[in-house]
Short mmCIF file of C-alpha atoms and ligand atoms in Angstrom, two decimals:
data_model
loop_
_atom_site.label_atom_id
_atom_site.label_comp_id
_atom_site.label_asym_id
_atom_site.label_seq_id
_atom_site.Cartn_x
_atom_site.Cartn_y
_atom_site.Cartn_z
CA SER A 1 -45.05 -87.51 -4.96
CA THR A 2 -42.22 -84.98 -4.74
CA PRO A 3 -42.79 -82.35 -2.10
CA VAL A 4 -43.74 -79.00 -3.66
CA SER A 5 -41.24 -76.46 -2.43
CA CYS A 6 -42.74 -73.03 -1.98
CA PRO A 7 -40.93 -70.28 -3.87
CA PRO A 8 -38.09 -68.76 -1.82
CA GLU A 9 -39.21 -65.71 0.13
CA ARG A 10 -38.65 -62.80 -2.25
CA PRO A 11 -36.63 -60.13 -0.44
CA VAL A 12 -39.04 -57.23 0.05
CA PRO A 13 -37.58 -54.30 -1.89
CA ASP A 14 -36.51 -51.48 0.34
CA ALA A 15 -38.33 -48.38 -0.88
CA SER A 16 -35.68 -46.17 0.67
CA GLU A 17 -33.15 -47.45 -1.90
CA GLU A 18 -35.17 -45.77 -4.63
CA GLY A 19 -34.04 -42.36 -3.32
CA GLY A 20 -37.20 -42.06 -1.28
CA ARG A 21 -40.52 -40.32 -1.75
CA THR A 22 -40.96 -36.58 -1.74
CA VAL A 23 -43.54 -35.06 0.57
CA MET A 24 -44.17 -31.29 0.47
CA LEU A 25 -45.75 -29.14 3.19
CA VAL A 26 -47.79 -26.20 1.84
CA GLY A 27 -50.15 -23.61 3.30
CA ASP A 28 -50.29 -19.99 4.44
CA SER A 29 -47.42 -18.49 6.37
CA GLY A 30 -47.73 -19.14 10.10
CA VAL A 31 -50.04 -22.20 9.95
CA GLY A 32 -47.33 -24.44 11.45
CA LYS A 33 -45.63 -26.28 8.54
CA THR A 34 -42.12 -25.98 10.02
CA CYS A 35 -43.28 -26.83 13.53
CA LEU A 36 -45.14 -29.88 12.25
CA LEU A 37 -42.01 -31.10 10.46
CA VAL A 38 -39.79 -30.50 13.51
CA ARG A 39 -42.32 -32.28 15.72
CA PHE A 40 -42.33 -35.26 13.32
CA LYS A 41 -38.58 -35.34 12.77
CA ASP A 42 -37.27 -34.49 16.26
CA GLY A 43 -40.33 -35.02 18.47
CA ALA A 44 -39.98 -31.47 19.77
CA PHE A 45 -42.03 -28.27 19.53
CA LEU A 46 -40.26 -25.15 18.32
CA ALA A 47 -41.45 -22.82 21.05
CA GLY A 48 -40.40 -19.18 21.10
CA SER A 49 -40.66 -16.58 18.40
CA PHE A 50 -41.91 -17.36 14.92
CA ILE A 51 -39.12 -17.62 12.31
CA SER A 52 -40.72 -17.62 8.89
CA THR A 53 -39.19 -20.07 6.40
CA VAL A 54 -37.25 -18.45 3.57
CA GLY A 55 -37.65 -20.19 0.21
CA ILE A 56 -37.67 -23.91 0.93
CA ASP A 57 -36.06 -26.27 3.39
CA PHE A 58 -35.98 -30.05 3.56
CA ARG A 59 -35.48 -32.89 6.05
CA ASN A 60 -35.15 -36.63 5.50
CA LYS A 61 -36.80 -39.25 7.66
CA VAL A 62 -36.90 -43.02 7.19
CA LEU A 63 -40.15 -44.64 8.36
CA ASN A 64 -40.80 -48.30 8.97
CA VAL A 65 -44.06 -49.10 7.19
CA ASP A 66 -45.20 -52.72 7.64
CA ALA A 67 -41.59 -53.95 7.85
CA VAL A 68 -40.57 -51.92 4.82
CA LYS A 69 -38.26 -48.92 5.16
CA VAL A 70 -39.74 -45.89 3.39
CA LYS A 71 -37.47 -42.87 3.09
CA LEU A 72 -39.39 -39.60 3.08
CA GLN A 73 -37.73 -36.47 1.78
CA ILE A 74 -39.89 -33.74 3.30
CA TRP A 75 -39.85 -30.28 1.73
CA ASP A 76 -40.93 -27.46 4.02
CA THR A 77 -42.05 -24.55 1.84
CA ALA A 78 -42.31 -20.87 2.76
CA GLY A 79 -45.95 -19.82 2.98
CA GLN A 80 -45.23 -16.15 2.34
CA GLU A 81 -46.52 -14.92 -1.03
CA ARG A 82 -43.11 -13.56 -2.03
CA PHE A 83 -41.65 -17.10 -2.16
CA ARG A 84 -44.50 -18.58 -4.18
CA SER A 85 -42.60 -18.73 -7.46
CA VAL A 86 -39.76 -20.63 -5.73
CA THR A 87 -42.11 -23.28 -4.38
CA HIS A 88 -43.94 -23.68 -7.72
CA ALA A 89 -40.82 -25.34 -9.14
CA TYR A 90 -40.93 -28.09 -6.52
CA TYR A 91 -44.56 -29.16 -6.90
CA ARG A 92 -44.00 -31.44 -9.88
CA ASP A 93 -41.43 -33.54 -7.96
CA ALA A 94 -43.78 -34.09 -5.02
CA HIS A 95 -45.28 -37.55 -4.59
CA ALA A 96 -47.43 -36.26 -1.71
CA LEU A 97 -48.61 -32.89 -0.40
CA LEU A 98 -49.70 -31.99 3.13
CA LEU A 99 -51.91 -28.89 2.86
CA LEU A 100 -52.17 -27.08 6.19
CA TYR A 101 -54.40 -24.39 7.62
CA ASP A 102 -54.49 -23.00 11.17
CA VAL A 103 -57.75 -23.62 13.08
CA THR A 104 -57.17 -20.30 14.89
CA ASN A 105 -56.84 -18.33 11.65
CA ARG A 106 -59.95 -18.13 9.43
CA ALA A 107 -58.07 -16.59 6.48
CA SER A 108 -55.69 -19.58 6.33
CA PHE A 109 -58.76 -21.84 5.97
CA ASP A 110 -60.46 -19.60 3.42
CA ASN A 111 -57.23 -19.69 1.38
CA ILE A 112 -57.32 -23.48 1.07
CA GLN A 113 -59.41 -23.10 -2.09
CA ALA A 114 -56.62 -21.05 -3.69
CA TRP A 115 -53.97 -23.56 -2.54
CA LEU A 116 -55.96 -26.39 -4.13
CA THR A 117 -56.10 -24.46 -7.41
CA GLU A 118 -52.33 -23.95 -7.27
CA ILE A 119 -51.78 -27.64 -6.50
CA HIS A 120 -54.00 -28.57 -9.44
CA GLU A 121 -51.96 -26.32 -11.69
CA TYR A 122 -48.43 -27.26 -10.60
CA ALA A 123 -48.46 -30.69 -8.98
CA GLN A 124 -48.70 -34.14 -10.59
CA GLN A 125 -52.23 -35.27 -11.35
CA ASP A 126 -51.88 -38.33 -9.06
CA VAL A 127 -50.15 -36.57 -6.17
CA VAL A 128 -51.29 -37.87 -2.76
CA LEU A 129 -53.02 -34.98 -0.97
CA MET A 130 -54.07 -34.59 2.66
CA LEU A 131 -55.72 -31.60 4.39
CA LEU A 132 -54.56 -30.80 7.94
CA GLY A 133 -56.13 -28.34 10.38
CA ASN A 134 -53.24 -27.47 12.69
CA LYS A 135 -52.96 -25.86 16.17
CA VAL A 136 -55.94 -27.79 17.47
CA ASP A 137 -54.42 -27.47 20.98
CA SER A 138 -55.37 -23.78 20.96
CA THR A 139 -58.96 -24.52 21.99
CA GLN A 140 -59.75 -20.97 23.16
CA ASP A 141 -58.55 -19.39 19.93
CA ARG A 142 -60.19 -21.89 17.58
CA VAL A 143 -62.28 -20.14 14.88
CA VAL A 144 -62.50 -22.95 12.30
CA LYS A 145 -64.72 -25.85 13.42
CA ARG A 146 -63.64 -29.41 12.73
CA GLU A 147 -66.81 -29.93 10.68
CA ASP A 148 -65.73 -27.05 8.40
CA GLY A 149 -62.50 -28.91 7.63
CA GLU A 150 -64.28 -32.22 7.20
CA LYS A 151 -66.82 -30.67 4.83
CA LEU A 152 -64.15 -29.08 2.63
CA ALA A 153 -62.07 -32.28 2.60
CA LYS A 154 -65.14 -34.29 1.60
CA GLU A 155 -65.90 -31.82 -1.20
CA TYR A 156 -62.42 -32.40 -2.64
CA GLY A 157 -62.26 -36.09 -1.76
CA VAL A 158 -59.08 -35.74 0.30
CA PRO A 159 -58.34 -37.30 3.69
CA PHE A 160 -58.48 -34.83 6.57
CA MET A 161 -57.34 -34.62 10.16
CA GLU A 162 -56.73 -31.99 12.79
CA THR A 163 -53.21 -31.88 14.22
CA SER A 164 -51.12 -30.10 16.77
CA ALA A 165 -47.39 -29.60 16.27
CA LYS A 166 -47.42 -28.44 19.91
CA SER A 167 -49.02 -31.51 21.53
CA GLY A 168 -48.06 -33.94 18.72
CA LEU A 169 -51.69 -34.96 18.15
CA ASN A 170 -52.00 -36.88 14.86
CA VAL A 171 -48.60 -35.68 13.60
CA ASP A 172 -47.03 -39.14 13.27
CA LEU A 173 -50.33 -40.43 11.90
CA ALA A 174 -50.33 -37.84 9.11
CA PHE A 175 -46.85 -38.79 7.89
CA THR A 176 -47.36 -42.52 8.47
CA ALA A 177 -50.59 -42.51 6.46
CA ILE A 178 -48.82 -40.76 3.59
CA ALA A 179 -45.86 -43.18 3.80
CA LYS A 180 -48.21 -46.18 3.71
CA GLU A 181 -50.01 -44.83 0.65
CA LEU A 182 -46.72 -44.08 -1.13
CA LYS A 183 -45.32 -47.51 -0.24
CA HIS A 184 -48.39 -49.24 -1.62
CA ARG A 185 -48.25 -47.23 -4.79
CA SER A 186 -44.56 -47.92 -5.38
CA MET A 187 -44.55 -51.58 -4.40
CA LYS A 188 -47.66 -53.32 -5.70
CA LEU A 189 -47.06 -56.72 -4.06
CA PRO A 190 -49.45 -59.24 -5.74
CA ASN A 191 -51.02 -60.69 -2.62
CA GLU A 192 -51.07 -57.41 -0.70
CA PRO A 193 -54.56 -56.13 0.19
CA LYS A 194 -55.34 -52.71 -1.36
CA PHE A 195 -54.45 -49.92 1.08
CA LYS A 196 -57.32 -47.44 1.46
CA LEU A 197 -55.86 -44.15 2.72
CA HIS A 198 -59.28 -42.63 3.63
CA ASP A 199 -60.33 -45.67 5.66
CA TYR A 200 -56.96 -45.86 7.41
CA VAL A 201 -57.11 -42.18 8.44
CA LYS A 202 -60.76 -42.47 9.59
CA LYS A 203 -59.88 -45.50 11.70
CA GLU A 204 -56.68 -44.14 13.26
CA VAL A 205 -57.37 -40.42 13.66
CA ARG A 206 -57.56 -39.17 17.27
CA GLY A 207 -59.95 -36.45 18.32
CA SER A 208 -58.49 -33.41 20.11
CA GLY A 209 -60.67 -34.21 23.10
CA CYS A 210 -59.19 -37.63 23.79
CA CYS A 211 -55.60 -36.84 24.75
CA ARG A 212 -54.99 -33.78 26.85
CA SER A 213 -52.23 -31.67 25.23
N1 GTP B 301 -50.41 -23.52 19.71
C1 GTP B 301 -49.76 -23.93 18.62
N2 GTP B 301 -48.88 -23.10 17.98
C2 GTP B 301 -48.27 -23.57 16.88
C3 GTP B 301 -48.50 -24.87 16.36
N3 GTP B 301 -47.73 -25.04 15.24
C4 GTP B 301 -47.07 -23.85 15.06
N4 GTP B 301 -47.38 -22.98 16.06
C5 GTP B 301 -46.86 -21.61 16.19
O1 GTP B 301 -47.22 -20.90 15.02
C6 GTP B 301 -46.10 -20.09 14.57
C7 GTP B 301 -45.78 -20.42 13.12
O2 GTP B 301 -45.31 -21.75 13.05
P1 GTP B 301 -44.39 -22.18 11.81
O3 GTP B 301 -44.31 -23.67 11.83
O4 GTP B 301 -43.12 -21.43 11.83
O5 GTP B 301 -45.28 -21.68 10.56
P2 GTP B 301 -45.00 -21.95 9.02
O6 GTP B 301 -46.23 -22.52 8.41
O7 GTP B 301 -43.75 -22.77 8.85
O8 GTP B 301 -44.77 -20.45 8.46
P3 GTP B 301 -43.92 -20.04 7.13
O9 GTP B 301 -42.57 -20.68 7.29
O10 GTP B 301 -43.88 -18.54 7.15
O11 GTP B 301 -44.68 -20.58 5.95
C8 GTP B 301 -44.94 -20.39 15.50
O12 GTP B 301 -44.82 -19.31 16.40
C9 GTP B 301 -45.34 -21.63 16.26
O13 GTP B 301 -44.93 -21.54 17.59
C10 GTP B 301 -49.43 -25.72 17.06
O14 GTP B 301 -49.70 -26.87 16.69
N5 GTP B 301 -50.02 -25.19 18.18
MG1 MG B 302 -41.95 -22.42 8.01
#
């Protein structure tokens, strides 16, 4: 019998050639959106005085997700109210949104409800959404408990983790989880197991206690 030759390995499409995936950072002014992006992009913490973002800024980063290059175009929005109309225009182009609050600032957590309403109004229905409680390194100043964040995230069915742009805790994980989800959505390979974003985050997330910042 003639040997059955297996089909030639199909070259895995490179997601970055499709102009990449757009990820937007949103949340109150001062919660740490810019610092989180700088930590992710440059591995550094922007110490020193707080320079509030004006309008919107963006950075590109190519991630290697399971041997596939995923290009993320990350939009860093200004949290200040006065720029809100500027950022509204960008929501519909976002494939994923990272919604941040500051665990040392109760108001930024209480405003998450309003941010979710805005996201519902302006973003795509199937946008990937993740809730992040930032500045978890500031243990003394913490006013929002982790359970509060987990409860709210569960209510809205979104993955949640606490991060620190200062120590780097869970920063790479947040962006990697989003990149994995976006890659799976854009490249449904037939024999690829379904990627479950919630399970992945639950499995990989690090508690603030485990690694000293
Ligand atoms: N301790 C600690 N401080 C942080 C962290 N992330 C940000 N900060 C500080 O919080 C302040 C605000 O950070 P930004 O990243 O500029 O805040 P933002 O969300 O971009 O603010 P807008 O651009 O106005 O929307 C800065 O002074 C940072 O030093 C963190 O993870 N831990
Ligand atoms: Mg900023």
